[in-house]
Amino acid sequence: MSMINQLKDVNTKDFAKHCYESSSVEKLRAASEGSPDHDEMEHWGISEGQWEEAIVAALADHEAKE
């Protein structure tokens, strides 16, 4: 999880770890191409940009593992 570990904001990092552990590569790719999930943003206390950053980091770490 090297990309995730580089995230500075604690909430963003926690959300990215959650995404990495609970989502498939396909689901993360679809999320990265779609609109941010406002329910997740509210739940995790993150902004739209932080949501996108977390999704990209989780996806990158999954792809690095492949």
mmCIF file of N, CA and C in Angstrom, residues 2 6 10 17 20 22-23 26 30-31 33 35 40-44 47-52 58 61 65:
data_model
loop_
_atom_site.group_PDB
_atom_site.id
_atom_site.type_symbol
_atom_site.label_atom_id
_atom_site.label_comp_id
_atom_site.label_asym_id
_atom_site.label_seq_id
_atom_site.Cartn_x
_atom_site.Cartn_y
_atom_site.Cartn_z
ATOM 1 N N SER A 2 1.781 1.341 -0.907
ATOM 2 C CA SER A 2 2.718 2.465 -0.891
ATOM 3 C C SER A 2 2.076 3.796 -1.264
ATOM 4 N N GLN A 6 1.377 7.254 1.390
ATOM 5 C CA GLN A 6 1.872 8.590 1.093
ATOM 6 C C GLN A 6 0.816 9.672 1.320
ATOM 7 N N VAL A 10 -5.438 12.048 7.403
ATOM 8 C CA VAL A 10 -5.797 10.799 8.079
ATOM 9 C C VAL A 10 -7.107 10.225 7.540
ATOM 10 N N LYS A 17 -7.569 3.079 2.523
ATOM 11 C CA LYS A 17 -7.321 1.724 3.036
ATOM 12 C C LYS A 17 -8.597 0.894 2.983
ATOM 13 N N TYR A 20 -9.187 -0.079 -0.602
ATOM 14 C CA TYR A 20 -8.220 -1.099 -1.011
ATOM 15 C C TYR A 20 -8.642 -2.481 -0.493
ATOM 16 N N SER A 22 -11.676 -3.460 0.597
ATOM 17 C CA SER A 22 -13.043 -3.927 0.369
ATOM 18 C C SER A 22 -13.510 -3.862 -1.086
ATOM 19 N N SER A 23 -12.689 -3.309 -1.982
ATOM 20 C CA SER A 23 -13.128 -3.137 -3.369
ATOM 21 C C SER A 23 -12.196 -3.847 -4.344
ATOM 22 N N GLU A 26 -11.812 -3.684 -10.521
ATOM 23 C CA GLU A 26 -12.868 -3.256 -11.433
ATOM 24 C C GLU A 26 -13.764 -2.197 -10.793
ATOM 25 N N ALA A 30 -14.135 1.739 -12.006
ATOM 26 C CA ALA A 30 -15.435 2.343 -12.288
ATOM 27 C C ALA A 30 -15.641 3.593 -11.432
ATOM 28 N N ALA A 31 -15.256 3.520 -10.170
ATOM 29 C CA ALA A 31 -15.402 4.677 -9.280
ATOM 30 C C ALA A 31 -14.540 5.839 -9.757
ATOM 31 N N GLU A 33 -13.747 6.607 -12.682
ATOM 32 C CA GLU A 33 -14.281 7.179 -13.919
ATOM 33 C C GLU A 33 -15.632 7.853 -13.717
ATOM 34 N N SER A 35 -18.579 9.785 -10.798
ATOM 35 C CA SER A 35 -18.667 10.932 -9.897
ATOM 36 C C SER A 35 -18.395 10.484 -8.464
ATOM 37 N N GLU A 40 -20.355 8.563 0.851
ATOM 38 C CA GLU A 40 -19.042 8.158 1.379
ATOM 39 C C GLU A 40 -18.260 9.378 1.850
ATOM 40 N N MET A 41 -18.319 10.461 1.094
ATOM 41 C CA MET A 41 -17.599 11.681 1.480
ATOM 42 C C MET A 41 -18.088 12.165 2.847
ATOM 43 N N GLU A 42 -19.395 12.173 3.037
ATOM 44 C CA GLU A 42 -19.958 12.620 4.314
ATOM 45 C C GLU A 42 -19.562 11.666 5.435
ATOM 46 N N HIS A 43 -19.671 10.364 5.176
ATOM 47 C CA HIS A 43 -19.346 9.353 6.191
ATOM 48 C C HIS A 43 -17.889 9.460 6.644
ATOM 49 N N TRP A 44 -16.975 9.651 5.689
ATOM 50 C CA TRP A 44 -15.544 9.671 6.000
ATOM 51 C C TRP A 44 -15.021 11.074 6.323
ATOM 52 N N SER A 47 -13.404 15.655 1.403
ATOM 53 C CA SER A 47 -13.889 16.476 0.291
ATOM 54 C C SER A 47 -13.932 15.646 -0.989
ATOM 55 N N GLU A 48 -14.468 16.250 -2.027
ATOM 56 C CA GLU A 48 -14.516 15.590 -3.337
ATOM 57 C C GLU A 48 -13.101 15.251 -3.824
ATOM 58 N N GLY A 49 -12.189 16.197 -3.672
ATOM 59 C CA GLY A 49 -10.805 15.959 -4.089
ATOM 60 C C GLY A 49 -10.138 14.855 -3.290
ATOM 61 N N GLN A 50 -10.414 14.801 -2.001
ATOM 62 C CA GLN A 50 -9.853 13.747 -1.159
ATOM 63 C C GLN A 50 -10.443 12.393 -1.524
ATOM 64 N N TRP A 51 -11.729 12.365 -1.856
ATOM 65 C CA TRP A 51 -12.366 11.119 -2.276
ATOM 66 C C TRP A 51 -11.666 10.592 -3.530
ATOM 67 N N GLU A 52 -11.468 11.485 -4.503
ATOM 68 C CA GLU A 52 -10.805 11.086 -5.752
ATOM 69 C C GLU A 52 -9.372 10.626 -5.489
ATOM 70 N N ALA A 58 -5.885 3.830 -3.915
ATOM 71 C CA ALA A 58 -6.271 2.438 -3.712
ATOM 72 C C ALA A 58 -6.154 1.642 -5.006
ATOM 73 N N ASP A 61 -2.424 1.049 -5.854
ATOM 74 C CA ASP A 61 -1.838 0.001 -5.024
ATOM 75 C C ASP A 61 -2.328 -1.381 -5.446
ATOM 76 N N LYS A 65 0.118 -4.435 -7.242
ATOM 77 C CA LYS A 65 0.135 -5.780 -6.678
ATOM 78 C C LYS A 65 -0.021 -6.840 -7.772
#
